Short mmCIF file of C-alpha atoms and ligand atoms in Angstrom, two decimals:
data_model
loop_
_atom_site.label_atom_id
_atom_site.label_comp_id
_atom_site.label_asym_id
_atom_site.label_seq_id
_atom_site.Cartn_x
_atom_site.Cartn_y
_atom_site.Cartn_z
CA MET A 1247 -0.01 -0.01 -0.03
CA LYS A 1248 1.10 3.58 -0.71
CA ILE A 1249 -0.60 6.10 1.46
CA PRO A 1250 0.21 9.78 1.04
CA PHE A 1251 -0.08 12.18 3.97
CA PHE A 1252 -2.75 14.22 2.24
CA LYS A 1253 -4.85 14.21 -0.91
CA PRO A 1254 -6.95 17.28 -1.81
CA GLN A 1255 -10.39 16.62 -3.29
CA ILE A 1256 -11.61 18.92 -6.03
CA ASP A 1257 -14.86 17.97 -7.79
CA GLU A 1258 -15.68 18.41 -11.52
CA GLU A 1259 -18.14 21.19 -10.79
CA THR A 1260 -15.42 23.19 -9.07
CA ILE A 1261 -13.01 22.63 -11.97
CA LYS A 1262 -15.73 23.84 -14.36
CA SER A 1263 -16.34 26.98 -12.32
CA VAL A 1264 -12.65 27.79 -12.37
CA GLY A 1265 -12.70 27.39 -16.13
CA MET A 1266 -15.58 29.87 -16.26
CA VAL A 1267 -13.59 32.45 -14.33
CA LEU A 1268 -10.57 31.95 -16.55
CA ARG A 1269 -12.77 32.53 -19.65
CA SER A 1270 -14.64 35.49 -18.10
CA GLY A 1271 -11.93 38.08 -18.66
CA TRP A 1272 -11.70 38.98 -14.99
CA LEU A 1273 -9.00 37.09 -13.08
CA THR A 1274 -8.11 39.15 -10.04
CA THR A 1275 -10.23 40.07 -6.97
CA GLY A 1276 -13.83 40.65 -8.08
CA SER A 1277 -17.40 39.43 -7.79
CA ILE A 1278 -16.47 35.76 -7.24
CA THR A 1279 -14.33 36.70 -4.36
CA ALA A 1280 -17.19 38.73 -2.89
CA GLN A 1281 -19.50 35.75 -3.34
CA PHE A 1282 -17.10 33.40 -1.56
CA GLU A 1283 -16.61 35.88 1.29
CA GLU A 1284 -20.39 36.16 1.80
CA GLN A 1285 -20.83 32.39 1.80
CA PHE A 1286 -17.92 31.75 4.15
CA ALA A 1287 -19.07 34.40 6.63
CA GLU A 1288 -22.46 32.75 6.68
CA TYR A 1289 -20.86 29.30 7.18
CA VAL A 1290 -19.02 30.38 10.31
CA HIS A 1291 -21.79 32.75 11.51
CA ALA A 1292 -19.63 35.89 11.25
CA LYS A 1293 -20.84 39.31 10.08
CA HIS A 1294 -17.97 39.86 7.69
CA ALA A 1295 -15.31 37.98 5.76
CA VAL A 1296 -12.25 39.28 3.85
CA MET A 1297 -10.42 36.87 1.54
CA VAL A 1298 -6.60 37.23 1.20
CA ASN A 1299 -4.00 35.16 -0.60
CA SER A 1300 -2.82 33.20 2.51
CA GLY A 1301 -3.60 32.45 6.18
CA THR A 1302 -0.37 34.22 7.06
CA ALA A 1303 -1.62 37.39 5.35
CA ALA A 1304 -4.89 37.15 7.28
CA LEU A 1305 -2.94 37.09 10.61
CA HIS A 1306 -0.62 39.89 9.42
CA LEU A 1307 -3.48 42.21 8.42
CA CYS A 1308 -5.25 41.70 11.83
CA LEU A 1309 -2.11 42.81 13.61
CA ALA A 1310 -1.65 45.72 11.18
CA PHE A 1311 -5.16 46.86 12.06
CA THR A 1312 -4.23 47.23 15.77
CA GLY A 1313 -1.46 49.76 14.96
CA ILE A 1314 1.06 47.52 16.81
CA LYS A 1315 4.51 49.12 17.33
CA PRO A 1316 8.10 47.89 17.49
CA GLY A 1317 8.71 46.57 21.06
CA ASP A 1318 5.06 45.65 21.63
CA GLU A 1319 4.24 42.06 22.67
CA VAL A 1320 1.74 39.49 21.42
CA ILE A 1321 0.96 36.38 23.35
CA THR A 1322 0.80 33.06 21.45
CA THR A 1323 1.79 29.41 21.62
CA PRO A 1324 5.10 27.90 20.62
CA TYR A 1325 3.17 24.82 19.39
CA THR A 1326 2.27 26.16 15.98
CA PHE A 1327 3.45 26.70 12.44
CA ALA A 1328 6.00 29.41 11.44
CA ALA A 1329 3.23 31.84 10.34
CA THR A 1330 1.74 32.51 13.78
CA ALA A 1331 4.81 34.16 15.26
CA GLU A 1332 6.37 35.39 12.01
CA VAL A 1333 3.59 37.97 11.54
CA ILE A 1334 4.44 39.41 15.01
CA GLU A 1335 8.08 39.61 14.08
CA TYR A 1336 7.19 41.60 10.94
CA PHE A 1337 6.35 44.61 13.19
CA ASN A 1338 9.55 44.17 15.27
CA ALA A 1339 7.20 43.21 18.01
CA ARG A 1340 7.87 40.20 20.30
CA PRO A 1341 6.03 36.94 20.25
CA VAL A 1342 5.57 35.94 23.91
CA PHE A 1343 5.10 32.20 24.13
CA VAL A 1344 2.88 30.52 26.66
CA ASP A 1345 3.21 26.77 27.16
CA ILE A 1346 0.42 24.38 26.16
CA ARG A 1347 -2.05 22.06 27.91
CA ASP A 1348 -1.16 18.38 27.75
CA ASP A 1349 -4.66 17.11 26.89
CA ASN A 1350 -5.31 18.93 23.55
CA LEU A 1351 -1.94 20.75 23.02
CA ASN A 1352 -3.71 24.16 22.86
CA ILE A 1353 -2.31 27.22 24.63
CA ASN A 1354 -2.68 26.88 28.44
CA GLU A 1355 -5.12 29.69 29.14
CA SER A 1356 -4.35 29.68 32.88
CA LEU A 1357 -0.72 30.65 32.24
CA ILE A 1358 -1.57 33.69 29.95
CA PRO A 1359 -2.10 36.29 32.74
CA PHE A 1360 1.45 35.67 34.01
CA LYS A 1361 2.90 36.74 30.67
CA ILE A 1362 0.91 39.99 30.27
CA THR A 1363 2.85 43.29 30.54
CA GLU A 1364 2.06 46.89 29.73
CA LYS A 1365 3.42 46.20 26.20
CA THR A 1366 0.97 43.33 25.41
CA ARG A 1367 -1.38 44.21 22.56
CA ALA A 1368 -3.00 40.95 21.51
CA ILE A 1369 -3.38 37.23 22.08
CA ILE A 1370 -3.26 34.78 19.12
CA PRO A 1371 -4.58 31.42 20.29
CA VAL A 1372 -4.15 28.56 17.82
CA HIS A 1373 -6.94 25.93 17.55
CA PHE A 1374 -4.51 23.06 17.31
CA ALA A 1375 -5.63 20.22 14.94
CA GLY A 1376 -9.04 21.95 14.95
CA HIS A 1377 -9.74 21.64 18.71
CA PRO A 1378 -10.96 25.05 19.88
CA CYS A 1379 -9.00 26.81 22.67
CA GLU A 1380 -10.71 27.86 25.90
CA MET A 1381 -12.15 30.96 24.38
CA ASN A 1382 -14.28 32.18 27.34
CA GLU A 1383 -11.21 32.34 29.62
CA ILE A 1384 -9.07 33.91 26.86
CA LEU A 1385 -11.69 36.54 26.10
CA ASN A 1386 -12.15 37.34 29.77
CA ILE A 1387 -8.41 37.91 30.14
CA ALA A 1388 -8.43 40.03 26.98
CA GLU A 1389 -11.27 42.15 28.21
CA GLN A 1390 -9.59 42.72 31.57
CA TYR A 1391 -6.29 43.87 29.93
CA LYS A 1392 -7.86 45.45 26.82
CA LEU A 1393 -6.26 43.12 24.35
CA TYR A 1394 -7.28 41.90 20.91
CA VAL A 1395 -7.87 38.23 20.35
CA PHE A 1396 -7.16 37.02 16.84
CA GLU A 1397 -7.69 33.30 16.49
CA ASP A 1398 -5.39 31.31 14.30
CA ALA A 1399 -8.14 29.08 12.89
CA ALA A 1400 -5.94 27.62 10.13
CA HIS A 1401 -6.99 24.11 11.18
CA CYS A 1402 -10.70 24.93 11.07
CA PRO A 1403 -13.54 25.04 9.85
CA PRO A 1404 -15.85 23.60 11.09
CA ALA A 1405 -15.12 23.74 14.78
CA VAL A 1406 -17.51 24.67 17.60
CA TYR A 1407 -16.76 26.00 21.09
CA MET A 1408 -19.69 25.90 23.62
CA GLY A 1409 -22.23 26.18 20.79
CA GLU A 1410 -20.34 28.95 18.99
CA THR A 1411 -18.77 28.46 15.67
CA VAL A 1412 -15.04 29.24 15.36
CA GLY A 1413 -14.94 32.28 13.15
CA SER A 1414 -17.43 34.30 15.21
CA ILE A 1415 -15.90 34.21 18.72
CA GLY A 1416 -12.76 36.40 19.01
CA HIS A 1417 -12.26 39.88 17.49
CA ALA A 1418 -11.29 38.04 14.33
CA ALA A 1419 -10.43 34.57 13.15
CA CYS A 1420 -7.87 33.75 10.46
CA PHE A 1421 -8.37 30.74 8.24
CA SER A 1422 -5.95 29.12 5.83
CA PHE A 1423 -6.87 27.57 2.42
CA TYR A 1424 -3.42 26.10 1.90
CA ALA A 1425 -3.42 22.90 -0.17
CA ASN A 1426 -3.75 20.45 2.77
CA LYS A 1427 -6.13 22.43 4.96
CA CYS A 1428 -9.77 21.46 5.72
CA ILE A 1429 -10.87 23.33 2.57
CA THR A 1430 -8.41 24.63 0.03
CA THR A 1431 -8.00 27.25 -2.71
CA GLY A 1432 -4.43 26.10 -3.41
CA GLU A 1433 -3.19 29.11 -1.51
CA GLY A 1434 -5.49 31.46 0.25
CA GLY A 1435 -6.85 32.70 3.51
CA MET A 1436 -9.81 34.45 5.15
CA ILE A 1437 -10.38 36.90 7.99
CA THR A 1438 -13.80 36.70 9.62
CA THR A 1439 -14.97 39.33 12.06
CA ASP A 1440 -18.04 41.08 13.54
CA ASN A 1441 -15.98 44.27 13.84
CA ASN A 1442 -16.89 46.78 11.13
CA ASP A 1443 -13.71 48.83 11.51
CA LEU A 1444 -11.49 45.79 11.13
CA TYR A 1445 -13.49 44.65 8.13
CA GLU A 1446 -13.24 47.96 6.33
CA LYS A 1447 -9.52 48.33 7.17
CA ALA A 1448 -8.59 44.77 6.09
CA LYS A 1449 -10.27 45.26 2.70
CA ILE A 1450 -8.12 48.36 2.13
CA LEU A 1451 -4.93 46.95 3.57
CA ARG A 1452 -5.01 43.89 1.36
CA LEU A 1453 -4.60 46.03 -1.80
CA HIS A 1454 -1.90 48.59 -1.07
CA SER A 1455 -4.21 50.74 1.11
CA LEU A 1456 -5.63 52.24 -2.10
CA SER A 1457 -8.64 54.38 -1.69
CA LYS A 1458 -11.95 52.54 -1.53
CA ASP A 1459 -13.12 52.14 -5.15
CA ALA A 1460 -9.65 51.59 -6.52
CA ALA A 1461 -10.45 47.85 -6.59
CA LYS A 1462 -12.85 48.67 -9.47
CA ARG A 1463 -10.33 50.70 -11.43
CA TYR A 1464 -10.07 48.31 -14.30
CA GLN A 1465 -13.80 47.84 -14.59
CA ALA A 1466 -16.25 49.96 -16.58
CA GLU A 1467 -17.60 51.76 -13.55
CA GLY A 1468 -14.09 52.37 -12.09
CA SER A 1469 -11.90 55.43 -12.50
CA TRP A 1470 -8.14 55.70 -13.11
CA LYS A 1471 -7.78 57.89 -10.03
CA TYR A 1472 -6.71 56.51 -6.68
CA ASP A 1473 -4.99 57.64 -3.50
CA ILE A 1474 -2.54 55.64 -1.40
CA THR A 1475 -4.07 56.21 2.03
CA GLY A 1476 -1.54 54.39 4.16
CA LEU A 1477 1.03 51.60 4.11
CA GLY A 1478 -0.71 48.65 2.53
CA TYR A 1479 0.04 45.14 1.32
CA LYS A 1480 -0.39 43.03 -1.78
CA TYR A 1481 -2.55 40.30 -0.26
CA ASN A 1482 -5.66 40.29 -2.42
CA PRO A 1483 -6.82 36.91 -3.91
CA THR A 1484 -7.66 35.91 -7.40
CA ASP A 1485 -11.30 35.21 -8.44
CA PHE A 1486 -10.29 31.75 -9.72
CA ALA A 1487 -9.00 30.86 -6.20
CA ALA A 1488 -12.30 32.11 -4.80
CA ALA A 1489 -14.09 29.88 -7.32
CA ILE A 1490 -12.25 26.88 -5.89
CA GLY A 1491 -13.25 28.07 -2.43
CA ILE A 1492 -16.91 28.20 -3.31
CA GLY A 1493 -16.79 24.61 -4.56
CA GLN A 1494 -14.87 23.46 -1.54
CA LEU A 1495 -17.24 25.20 0.90
CA LYS A 1496 -20.11 23.25 -0.60
CA SER A 1497 -18.29 20.04 0.42
CA ALA A 1498 -16.98 21.28 3.74
CA ASP A 1499 -19.51 19.40 5.90
CA LYS A 1500 -19.09 16.27 3.73
CA PHE A 1501 -15.33 16.49 4.13
CA PHE A 1502 -15.80 16.94 7.91
CA ASN A 1503 -17.92 13.83 8.18
CA GLU A 1504 -15.38 11.84 6.19
CA ARG A 1505 -12.54 13.03 8.56
CA LYS A 1506 -14.65 12.04 11.52
CA ARG A 1507 -15.07 8.59 9.98
CA VAL A 1508 -11.31 8.30 9.65
CA VAL A 1509 -10.81 9.50 13.25
CA GLU A 1510 -13.34 7.01 14.59
CA GLY A 1511 -11.46 4.29 12.66
CA TYR A 1512 -8.20 5.25 14.25
CA LYS A 1513 -9.73 5.28 17.70
CA LYS A 1514 -11.19 1.82 17.10
CA TYR A 1515 -8.07 0.22 15.64
CA LEU A 1516 -5.54 1.95 17.90
CA GLY A 1517 -7.75 1.12 20.87
CA ASN A 1518 -6.21 -2.35 20.65
CA CYS A 1519 -2.95 -0.71 21.97
CA ASP A 1520 -4.04 1.14 25.06
CA LYS A 1521 -0.66 2.83 25.27
CA ILE A 1522 -1.05 5.10 22.21
CA LYS A 1523 -2.60 8.40 23.32
CA VAL A 1524 -4.71 10.48 20.96
CA LEU A 1525 -5.79 14.13 21.50
CA ARG A 1526 -8.64 14.58 23.83
CA GLU A 1527 -11.74 16.32 22.46
CA LEU A 1528 -13.08 18.23 25.47
CA GLU A 1529 -16.82 17.82 26.22
CA HIS A 1530 -17.80 21.39 25.33
CA VAL A 1531 -16.12 21.49 21.93
CA SER A 1532 -16.37 19.93 18.52
CA SER A 1533 -13.05 19.62 16.66
CA SER A 1534 -12.73 19.94 12.89
CA TRP A 1535 -10.17 17.05 13.09
CA HIS A 1536 -7.90 18.70 10.54
CA ILE A 1537 -5.06 16.40 11.63
CA PHE A 1538 -4.75 13.30 13.84
CA PRO A 1539 -1.59 13.43 15.97
CA VAL A 1540 -0.83 10.42 18.20
CA ARG A 1541 1.55 10.27 21.11
CA LEU A 1542 3.91 7.37 21.54
CA PRO A 1543 4.09 5.59 24.90
CA GLY A 1544 7.00 5.54 27.38
CA LYS A 1545 10.38 4.40 25.99
CA THR A 1546 9.15 4.33 22.34
CA VAL A 1547 9.35 8.17 22.40
CA SER A 1548 13.14 7.90 21.80
CA ARG A 1549 12.33 5.83 18.69
CA ARG A 1550 9.97 8.43 17.14
CA ASP A 1551 12.14 9.35 14.12
CA GLU A 1552 12.90 5.67 13.45
CA ILE A 1553 9.22 4.77 13.60
CA ILE A 1554 8.40 7.43 11.09
CA GLU A 1555 11.03 5.92 8.78
CA ILE A 1556 9.68 2.40 9.16
CA LEU A 1557 6.15 3.60 8.46
CA LYS A 1558 7.49 5.24 5.29
CA GLU A 1559 9.20 2.01 4.22
CA ARG A 1560 5.75 0.35 4.62
CA GLY A 1561 4.18 3.01 2.31
CA ILE A 1562 2.72 5.24 4.98
CA SER A 1563 3.58 8.94 4.95
CA THR A 1564 3.23 10.82 8.25
CA SER A 1565 4.26 14.15 9.69
CA VAL A 1566 4.96 15.89 12.97
CA HIS A 1567 2.82 18.80 14.16
CA PHE A 1568 4.63 20.78 15.31
CA ILE A 1569 8.33 21.38 15.80
CA PRO A 1570 7.82 23.98 18.49
CA LEU A 1571 8.88 27.44 17.45
CA HIS A 1572 11.32 27.98 20.36
CA ILE A 1573 13.61 25.20 19.25
CA HIS A 1574 13.95 26.61 15.67
CA SER A 1575 17.26 28.43 15.01
CA TYR A 1576 15.68 31.85 14.42
CA TYR A 1577 13.78 32.03 17.77
CA LYS A 1578 16.42 30.09 19.69
CA ASN A 1579 19.20 32.41 18.54
CA LYS A 1580 17.19 35.63 18.87
CA TYR A 1581 15.67 35.01 22.27
CA GLY A 1582 18.11 32.41 23.78
CA TYR A 1583 15.51 29.76 24.43
CA ASN A 1584 16.23 26.34 25.84
CA PRO A 1585 14.01 23.41 24.80
CA ASP A 1586 12.70 23.04 28.32
CA ASP A 1587 11.56 26.65 28.58
CA PHE A 1588 8.20 25.27 27.30
CA PRO A 1589 8.39 21.67 28.65
CA VAL A 1590 4.83 20.58 27.74
CA ALA A 1591 5.35 21.69 24.13
CA TYR A 1592 8.79 20.20 23.91
CA ASN A 1593 7.75 16.78 25.41
CA ALA A 1594 4.66 16.59 23.21
CA TYR A 1595 6.79 17.26 20.09
CA LYS A 1596 9.36 14.55 21.06
CA GLY A 1597 6.80 11.75 21.14
CA LEU A 1598 4.31 12.77 18.51
CA ILE A 1599 3.51 11.51 15.04
CA THR A 1600 0.70 12.94 12.84
CA LEU A 1601 -1.23 10.27 10.87
CA PRO A 1602 -2.91 10.89 7.57
CA VAL A 1603 -6.55 12.23 7.64
CA TYR A 1604 -8.53 13.16 4.51
CA PRO A 1605 -11.83 12.31 2.98
CA ALA A 1606 -10.42 9.84 0.43
CA LEU A 1607 -8.60 7.75 3.08
CA LYS A 1608 -10.31 4.35 3.08
CA ASP A 1609 -11.22 2.35 6.20
CA GLU A 1610 -8.81 -0.49 5.12
CA GLU A 1611 -6.07 2.10 4.97
CA VAL A 1612 -6.84 3.41 8.38
CA GLU A 1613 -6.79 -0.18 9.69
CA TYR A 1614 -3.47 -0.83 7.88
CA ILE A 1615 -1.82 2.32 9.29
CA SER A 1616 -3.05 1.50 12.78
CA SER A 1617 -1.92 -2.14 12.73
CA GLN A 1618 1.45 -1.19 11.30
CA LEU A 1619 1.99 1.42 13.96
CA ILE A 1620 1.00 -0.90 16.78
CA GLU A 1621 3.28 -3.66 15.40
CA ILE A 1622 6.26 -1.29 15.16
CA ILE A 1623 5.74 0.12 18.69
CA GLU A 1624 5.48 -3.42 20.16
CA GLN A 1625 8.70 -4.55 18.44
C1 LIG B 841 -1.21 26.58 7.63
C2 LIG B 841 -1.08 27.37 8.87
C3 LIG B 841 -0.93 28.77 8.86
C4 LIG B 841 -0.65 29.56 7.63
O1 LIG B 841 -1.46 29.44 6.56
P1 LIG B 841 -0.94 29.75 5.08
O2 LIG B 841 -2.22 29.79 4.34
O3 LIG B 841 -0.06 28.65 4.65
O4 LIG B 841 -0.30 31.12 5.10
C5 LIG B 841 -1.01 29.46 10.07
N1 LIG B 841 -1.11 28.86 11.23
C6 LIG B 841 -1.18 27.48 11.32
C7 LIG B 841 -1.37 26.83 12.66
C8 LIG B 841 -1.19 26.72 10.13
O5 LIG B 841 -1.19 25.36 10.26
#
């Protein structure tokens, strides 16, 4: 068997709709983008949505909106992808890491208040693997200290926290449509928010901060005149990416149910080895199950890299989510971190393997992956 780590699923209708955009004469941000934004906002129960060309850009624009200054601080988790902290560094601000919880590997909300200073401007919680963070606690802290909360929702949708859909909880949520995310546009991202100011600002910032109707300047009703109103960015999406997004969004719930099927399969087959730990889905949340990390037991932790190699030899591609940011050269050298500065994150990383999860993954494949993993561990 040959099992890739991920397979995107694009249906024929979506391919046709991309073809229609390509033939339409309008390729860049336009009416199809607006249509996708409207549908996506509705899907996550947010008032507004602004599409950009990556999840990283979405996070970057949210911080730009706050007027963050060099030397300011933003609280986040070390257990995330490069993008989450990188966007803080862009402003010469400091990412202040808070260690994670051991049960779902999300930021440990109870440790956040200890890291707040007069320079703190925002909190960026990451819904790891699609499991929502403890948003009530995080929003209470934010309110007390007057901070923004921008959720890194790159591993969602759909995820639900205490009956609320991720995308309509914090001041804004940032989604990624990178090739292997829950839904994809190849590359792309989305900001969702109920905040009118953030919405208006993000739409301007994503296209060089050009004055409002400049986006129409190549259309019949547009004018050649524009004003650069501030420092902006080139983060606007194409209409053909938005067309892929519209097609993907139609399948988002179907994809979600298929991922849940895969996860149930893993729980069943890996249950035969009571030593392998999976992430705990807390009672008051529903995870999008974007990825399925498992944690190796006891002494097998030291064999993690070797186990990944053996799985590969047996045709199974896996990954590791994440190599915590504080052990990467850039952050280690800049801030002088030791691995054990964030011990829960470091220990989780050392013994973790992410197994494939995607709609096209068959039950037999899930069973094969599980049985191979158990066999290798018990060797
Ligand atoms: C994928 C990802 C991002 C960045 O998304 P891009 O669309 O690739 O820019 C941000 N945060 C996390 C946790 C991610 O996994």
